[in-house]
mmCIF file of C-alpha atoms in Angstrom:
data_model
loop_
_atom_site.group_PDB
_atom_site.id
_atom_site.type_symbol
_atom_site.label_atom_id
_atom_site.label_comp_id
_atom_site.label_asym_id
_atom_site.label_seq_id
_atom_site.Cartn_x
_atom_site.Cartn_y
_atom_site.Cartn_z
ATOM 1 C CA MET O 1 0.098 0.042 -0.064
ATOM 2 C CA GLN O 2 2.702 2.429 0.660
ATOM 3 C CA GLN O 3 4.605 1.518 -2.369
ATOM 4 C CA ARG O 4 1.711 2.401 -4.409
ATOM 5 C CA GLU O 5 1.150 5.715 -2.816
ATOM 6 C CA GLU O 6 4.716 6.511 -3.318
ATOM 7 C CA LYS O 7 4.328 5.665 -6.987
ATOM 8 C CA GLN O 8 1.275 7.639 -7.318
ATOM 9 C CA LEU O 9 2.978 10.680 -5.681
ATOM 10 C CA GLU O 10 5.875 10.278 -8.024
ATOM 11 C CA ALA O 11 3.597 10.279 -11.040
ATOM 12 C CA SER O 12 1.735 13.173 -9.826
ATOM 13 C CA VAL O 13 4.973 15.132 -9.158
ATOM 14 C CA ASP O 14 6.520 14.203 -12.670
ATOM 15 C CA SER O 15 2.987 15.332 -14.257
ATOM 16 C CA LEU O 16 2.844 18.751 -12.359
ATOM 17 C CA ILE O 17 6.693 19.129 -13.080
ATOM 18 C CA SER O 18 5.988 18.817 -17.023
ATOM 19 C CA LEU O 19 2.790 21.309 -16.771
ATOM 20 C CA VAL O 20 4.730 24.037 -15.005
ATOM 21 C CA ALA O 21 7.696 23.730 -17.366
ATOM 22 C CA LEU O 22 5.203 24.253 -20.378
ATOM 23 C CA THR O 23 3.744 27.185 -18.257
ATOM 24 C CA LYS O 24 7.319 28.610 -17.860
ATOM 25 C CA ASN O 25 8.204 28.192 -21.567
ATOM 26 C CA ALA O 26 4.920 30.096 -22.696
ATOM 27 C CA LEU O 27 5.731 32.852 -20.133
ATOM 28 C CA GLN O 28 9.261 33.123 -21.550
ATOM 29 C CA SER O 29 7.978 33.405 -24.825
ATOM 30 C CA PHE O 30 5.642 35.948 -24.149
ATOM 31 C CA ILE O 31 8.158 38.095 -22.168
ATOM 32 C CA TYR O 32 10.533 37.892 -25.135
ATOM 33 C CA LYS O 33 7.911 39.003 -27.585
ATOM 34 C CA LEU O 34 7.386 41.965 -25.311
ATOM 35 C CA GLU O 35 10.752 42.796 -25.032
ATOM 36 C CA ASN O 36 12.166 42.357 -28.603
ATOM 37 C CA GLU O 37 9.138 42.105 -30.786
ATOM 38 C CA TYR O 38 6.844 44.940 -29.360
ATOM 39 C CA GLU O 39 6.757 46.680 -32.671
ATOM 40 C CA ARG O 40 5.268 44.098 -34.409
ATOM 41 C CA LEU O 41 3.182 42.801 -31.681
ATOM 42 C CA THR O 42 -0.669 43.398 -32.018
ATOM 43 C CA TRP O 43 -3.144 43.233 -29.587
ATOM 44 C CA PRO O 44 -5.015 40.161 -30.552
ATOM 45 C CA ASN O 45 -1.720 38.540 -30.186
ATOM 46 C CA VAL O 46 -1.456 39.597 -26.720
ATOM 47 C CA LEU O 47 -4.548 38.394 -25.796
ATOM 48 C CA ASP O 48 -3.900 34.849 -27.419
ATOM 49 C CA ASN O 49 -0.702 34.798 -25.250
ATOM 50 C CA PHE O 50 -2.644 35.658 -21.980
ATOM 51 C CA GLY O 51 -5.492 33.016 -23.127
ATOM 52 C CA LEU O 52 -2.474 30.489 -23.569
ATOM 53 C CA LEU O 53 -1.129 31.077 -20.020
ATOM 54 C CA SER O 54 -4.661 31.089 -18.206
ATOM 55 C CA GLY O 55 -5.421 27.809 -19.904
ATOM 56 C CA GLN O 56 -2.121 26.243 -18.614
ATOM 57 C CA LEU O 57 -2.701 27.541 -15.189
ATOM 58 C CA ASN O 58 -6.390 26.376 -15.105
ATOM 59 C CA THR O 59 -5.010 22.778 -16.177
ATOM 60 C CA ILE O 60 -2.661 22.801 -13.064
ATOM 61 C CA ASN O 61 -5.461 23.844 -10.803
ATOM 62 C CA LYS O 62 -7.545 21.030 -12.120
ATOM 63 C CA MET O 63 -4.854 18.647 -11.621
ATOM 64 C CA LEU O 64 -4.118 19.893 -8.016
ATOM 65 C CA LYS O 65 -7.835 19.369 -7.218
ATOM 66 C CA ASN O 66 -8.331 16.186 -8.973
ATOM 67 C CA GLU O 67 -9.197 13.241 -6.547
ATOM 68 C CA LYS O 68 -6.481 10.832 -7.812
ATOM 69 C CA THR O 69 -3.870 13.446 -7.115
ATOM 70 C CA PRO O 70 -2.463 12.794 -3.657
ATOM 71 C CA SER O 71 -2.582 15.812 -1.373
ATOM 72 C CA PHE O 72 0.647 17.536 -1.514
ATOM 73 C CA ARG O 73 -0.185 19.847 1.595
ATOM 74 C CA SER O 74 0.441 16.553 3.700
ATOM 75 C CA GLN O 75 3.808 16.121 2.331
ATOM 76 C CA VAL O 76 6.838 17.169 4.285
ATOM 77 C CA ILE O 77 10.051 18.399 2.793
ATOM 78 C CA ILE O 78 13.102 17.994 4.854
ATOM 79 C CA PRO O 79 16.865 19.093 3.946
ATOM 80 C CA LEU O 80 19.002 16.275 4.591
ATOM 81 C CA VAL O 81 22.208 17.751 3.697
ATOM 82 C CA LEU O 82 23.476 21.392 3.518
ATOM 83 C CA SER O 83 26.723 22.518 2.003
ATOM 84 C CA GLN O 84 28.476 25.600 0.961
ATOM 85 C CA LYS O 85 29.839 23.798 -1.838
ATOM 86 C CA PRO O 86 28.447 24.426 -5.657
ATOM 87 C CA ASP O 87 26.521 21.341 -6.579
ATOM 88 C CA ASP O 88 26.623 20.850 -10.198
ATOM 89 C CA ASP O 89 23.326 18.634 -10.532
ATOM 90 C CA LEU O 90 21.430 21.193 -8.527
ATOM 91 C CA THR O 91 22.629 23.821 -10.973
ATOM 92 C CA VAL O 92 21.578 21.983 -13.811
ATOM 93 C CA LEU O 93 18.200 20.934 -12.229
ATOM 94 C CA THR O 94 17.434 24.629 -11.375
ATOM 95 C CA GLU O 95 18.592 26.217 -14.564
ATOM 96 C CA GLN O 96 21.833 27.808 -12.879
ATOM 97 C CA ARG O 97 19.400 29.739 -10.468
ATOM 98 C CA VAL O 98 20.489 27.706 -7.288
ATOM 99 C CA PRO O 99 24.075 26.717 -7.476
ATOM 100 C CA VAL O 100 24.550 26.034 -3.748
ATOM 101 C CA PHE O 101 21.903 24.530 -1.117
ATOM 102 C CA SER O 102 23.169 26.441 1.940
ATOM 103 C CA HIS O 103 21.653 27.669 5.206
ATOM 104 C CA GLU O 104 21.276 31.078 3.645
ATOM 105 C CA ILE O 105 18.608 29.993 1.008
ATOM 106 C CA VAL O 106 16.945 26.882 2.353
ATOM 107 C CA PRO O 107 14.539 29.116 4.512
ATOM 108 C CA ASP O 108 13.604 31.309 1.425
ATOM 109 C CA TYR O 109 13.196 28.121 -0.899
ATOM 110 C CA LEU O 110 11.267 25.880 1.713
ATOM 111 C CA ARG O 111 9.173 28.516 3.231
ATOM 112 C CA THR O 112 5.525 27.703 3.444
ATOM 113 C CA LYS O 113 4.196 30.919 4.919
ATOM 114 C CA PRO O 114 4.893 34.504 4.071
ATOM 115 C CA ASP O 115 7.635 36.438 5.607
ATOM 116 C CA PRO O 116 6.962 37.604 9.121
ATOM 117 C CA GLU O 117 6.638 41.373 7.711
ATOM 118 C CA VAL O 118 4.056 40.228 5.173
ATOM 119 C CA GLU O 119 2.152 38.424 7.776
ATOM 120 C CA GLU O 120 2.177 41.318 10.318
ATOM 121 C CA GLN O 121 0.753 43.909 7.488
ATOM 122 C CA GLU O 122 -2.165 41.161 6.678
ATOM 123 C CA LYS O 123 -3.018 41.204 10.269
ATOM 124 C CA GLN O 124 -3.178 45.024 10.377
ATOM 125 C CA LEU O 125 -5.322 45.109 7.310
ATOM 126 C CA SER O 126 -7.756 42.487 8.866
ATOM 127 C CA THR O 127 -7.929 44.339 11.879
ATOM 128 C CA GLU O 128 -8.779 47.615 9.936
ATOM 129 C CA ALA O 129 -11.296 45.859 7.860
ATOM 130 C CA ALA O 130 -12.985 44.312 11.007
ATOM 131 C CA ARG O 131 -13.406 48.014 12.448
ATOM 132 C CA ILE O 132 -15.280 49.307 9.958
ATOM 133 C CA GLY O 133 -19.197 48.654 10.158
ATOM 134 C CA PRO O 134 -21.593 47.456 7.872
ATOM 135 C CA ASP O 135 -23.172 50.925 7.115
ATOM 136 C CA VAL O 136 -19.568 52.467 6.340
ATOM 137 C CA ALA O 137 -18.563 49.731 4.210
ATOM 138 C CA GLN O 138 -21.801 49.985 2.142
ATOM 139 C CA LYS O 139 -21.398 53.779 1.870
ATOM 140 C CA GLN O 140 -17.861 53.302 0.358
ATOM 141 C CA ILE O 141 -18.877 50.708 -1.827
ATOM 142 C CA GLN O 142 -21.596 53.055 -3.157
ATOM 143 C CA ALA O 143 -18.930 55.784 -3.597
ATOM 144 C CA LEU O 144 -16.562 53.539 -5.293
ATOM 145 C CA ASN O 145 -19.382 52.046 -7.669
ATOM 146 C CA LYS O 146 -20.480 55.573 -8.432
ATOM 147 C CA MET O 147 -16.630 56.874 -9.505
ATOM 148 C CA CYS O 148 -16.416 53.728 -11.646
ATOM 149 C CA SER O 149 -19.695 54.314 -13.420
ATOM 150 C CA ASN O 150 -18.649 57.991 -14.068
ATOM 151 C CA LEU O 151 -15.451 57.085 -15.515
ATOM 152 C CA LEU O 152 -16.916 54.282 -17.571
ATOM 153 C CA GLU O 153 -19.536 56.669 -18.936
ATOM 154 C CA LYS O 154 -16.835 59.234 -19.886
ATOM 155 C CA LEU O 155 -14.673 56.256 -21.505
ATOM 156 C CA ASN O 156 -17.626 55.215 -23.309
ATOM 157 C CA ASN O 157 -18.615 58.595 -24.911
ATOM 158 C CA PRO O 158 -17.736 59.224 -28.301
ATOM 159 C CA ARG O 159 -14.577 61.024 -28.987
ATOM 160 C CA ASP O 160 -16.432 63.661 -31.098
ATOM 161 C CA ASP O 161 -18.120 64.841 -28.051
ATOM 162 C CA ARG O 162 -15.156 65.018 -26.096
ATOM 163 C CA ASP O 163 -13.413 67.038 -28.919
ATOM 164 C CA ALA O 164 -16.424 69.603 -29.104
ATOM 165 C CA GLU O 165 -16.360 69.897 -25.271
ATOM 166 C CA SER O 166 -12.903 70.770 -25.400
ATOM 167 C CA ALA O 167 -13.373 73.064 -28.314
ATOM 168 C CA ALA O 168 -15.989 74.926 -26.643
ATOM 169 C CA SER O 169 -14.034 75.373 -23.508
ATOM 170 C CA ARG O 170 -11.218 76.852 -25.589
ATOM 171 C CA LEU O 171 -13.660 79.336 -27.082
ATOM 172 C CA ASN O 172 -15.298 80.456 -23.866
ATOM 173 C CA LYS O 173 -11.900 81.019 -22.447
ATOM 174 C CA PRO O 174 -10.853 84.745 -22.590
ATOM 175 C CA SER O 175 -7.485 85.414 -24.522
ATOM 176 C CA PHE O 176 -6.979 89.156 -23.407
ATOM 177 C CA ASN O 177 -6.900 91.177 -20.123
ATOM 178 C CA PRO O 178 -9.460 93.776 -20.090
ATOM 179 C CA GLY O 179 -7.714 95.929 -17.618
ATOM 180 C CA ASP O 180 -4.605 95.934 -19.947
ATOM 181 C CA THR O 181 -6.655 96.656 -23.012
ATOM 182 C CA ASN O 182 -8.521 99.857 -21.224
ATOM 183 C CA ALA O 183 -5.073 100.858 -20.183
ATOM 184 C CA LEU O 184 -3.736 101.049 -23.612
ATOM 185 C CA VAL O 185 -6.627 102.747 -25.010
ATOM 186 C CA ALA O 186 -6.523 105.382 -22.624
ATOM 187 C CA ALA O 187 -2.920 105.668 -23.005
ATOM 188 C CA VAL O 188 -3.136 105.926 -26.821
ATOM 189 C CA ALA O 189 -6.383 108.154 -27.016
ATOM 190 C CA PHE O 190 -5.926 110.471 -24.026
ATOM 191 C CA GLY O 191 -2.195 110.301 -22.967
ATOM 192 C CA LYS O 192 -3.065 108.695 -19.780
ATOM 193 C CA GLY O 193 -0.103 107.246 -17.940
ATOM 194 C CA LEU O 194 2.493 108.852 -20.148
ATOM 195 C CA SER O 195 5.550 110.779 -18.525
ATOM 196 C CA LYS O 196 5.470 114.707 -19.248
ATOM 197 C CA CYS O 197 9.082 114.979 -19.605
ATOM 198 C CA ARG O 198 10.968 117.650 -22.072
ATOM 199 C CA PRO O 199 13.294 115.613 -24.525
ATOM 200 C CA PRO O 200 16.990 116.359 -24.202
ATOM 201 C CA GLY O 201 18.409 119.126 -26.500
ATOM 202 C CA PRO O 202 19.135 122.868 -26.637
ATOM 203 C CA MET O 203 15.813 125.058 -27.270
ATOM 204 C CA ALA O 204 15.821 127.153 -30.310
ATOM 205 C CA PRO O 205 17.226 130.809 -29.639
ATOM 206 C CA GLY O 206 14.372 133.555 -29.419
ATOM 207 C CA HIS O 207 11.707 131.391 -28.593
ATOM 208 C CA PRO O 208 11.347 130.897 -24.712
ATOM 209 C CA GLY O 209 7.866 129.803 -25.029
ATOM 210 C CA GLN O 210 8.117 127.030 -27.544
ATOM 211 C CA GLY O 211 6.688 123.851 -26.637
ATOM 212 C CA PRO O 212 8.631 120.486 -26.294
ATOM 213 C CA MET O 213 9.989 119.938 -29.857
ATOM 214 C CA MET O 214 12.545 117.703 -31.052
ATOM 215 C CA SER O 215 15.792 118.842 -31.249
ATOM 216 C CA GLY O 216 16.547 119.662 -34.964
ATOM 217 C CA GLY O 217 12.940 119.835 -36.011
ATOM 218 C CA PRO O 218 11.497 122.697 -37.621
ATOM 219 C CA THR O 219 10.067 125.631 -35.866
ATOM 220 C CA LEU O 220 6.794 127.649 -36.063
ATOM 221 C CA GLN O 221 7.284 131.456 -36.178
ATOM 222 C CA GLN O 222 4.553 134.364 -36.718
ATOM 223 C CA VAL O 223 4.582 135.303 -40.630
ATOM 224 C CA THR O 224 3.796 138.795 -41.260
ATOM 225 C CA ILE O 225 2.677 139.232 -44.824
ATOM 226 C CA GLY O 226 2.310 142.631 -46.660
ATOM 227 C CA GLY O 227 0.124 142.573 -49.322
ATOM 228 C CA GLY O 228 -2.226 144.598 -51.436
ATOM 229 C CA GLY O 229 -6.020 144.747 -52.055
ATOM 230 C CA GLY O 230 -7.230 145.593 -48.723
ATOM 231 C CA GLN O 231 -5.574 142.503 -46.940
ATOM 232 C CA GLN O 232 -4.610 143.100 -43.158
ATOM 233 C CA ALA O 233 -0.897 142.713 -41.952
ATOM 234 C CA GLY O 234 -0.225 139.677 -40.145
ATOM 235 C CA LYS O 235 -3.263 137.790 -41.397
ATOM 236 C CA MET O 236 -2.200 134.539 -42.956
ATOM 237 C CA PRO O 237 -4.090 133.117 -45.947
ATOM 238 C CA SER O 238 -5.564 129.827 -45.684
ATOM 239 C CA SER O 239 -3.245 127.917 -47.629
ATOM 240 C CA ILE O 240 -0.473 128.643 -44.978
ATOM 241 C CA LYS O 241 -2.746 128.013 -41.961
ATOM 242 C CA THR O 242 -3.254 124.422 -43.631
ATOM 243 C CA ASN O 243 0.667 123.949 -44.101
ATOM 244 C CA ILE O 244 1.242 124.832 -40.281
ATOM 245 C CA LYS O 245 -1.408 122.618 -39.247
ATOM 246 C CA SER O 246 0.010 119.607 -41.081
ATOM 247 C CA ALA O 247 3.459 120.314 -39.996
ATOM 248 C CA SER O 248 2.270 120.491 -36.297
ATOM 249 C CA ALA O 249 0.460 117.385 -36.654
ATOM 250 C CA SER O 250 3.505 115.533 -37.859
ATOM 251 C CA MET O 251 5.530 116.673 -35.151
ATOM 252 C CA HIS O 252 3.052 115.589 -32.454
ATOM 253 C CA PRO O 253 4.572 113.088 -30.147
ATOM 254 C CA TYR O 254 1.611 110.613 -30.576
ATOM 255 C CA ASN O 255 2.177 110.761 -34.412
ATOM 256 C CA ARG O 256 5.804 109.888 -34.546
#
């Protein structure tokens, strides 16, 4: 009876090793494609690889849950020999991942429980979850479901609707500052905010009351014209007045 159980255990272990090897090869092939053939990799190919890995994992789970498969939980693995020297057979068996079966790596490879730090974190999470009442938990679940529903609604909306909303927001957003615009108009139209300083340069001699003219520019003088035909002295013809106004306008600081 004992020999039969041992043979059945060996056969189950061999079958499990072969299934795990197939899963490992499929996973390595998928990782190689992601790292080296990502430019030619399409989404249907990615889904096919995920489907293959999922099917192989399901096969392993079915084998472990089968009634004919002995319970591996009842089997105990005890390290009989620990050595600091490299083991060639172990290196080949583990594909050069474990060259030495020493005291340092045995606790990690033969561990049946999580690390103490992980166990402590799990205890803290379980304690915090137990403190939350049913009403609070239900409210949190409803809030999370509402957020997920809003996110799915936004993702399912057509792209044209999102583009229209973004275009409308850009149109409604002002592209100027009204205060700066009013200040600029006031400065150009009324000279508000402009400094009233005299430009540097010597004044024209004999004209102390002359306004702020640019140095070297033409000056205006009173013209006395003597003429006949009853024309009064000092009265300028209309053509001369027009020329003087044009010259004055061209020399105005805002027209330069």
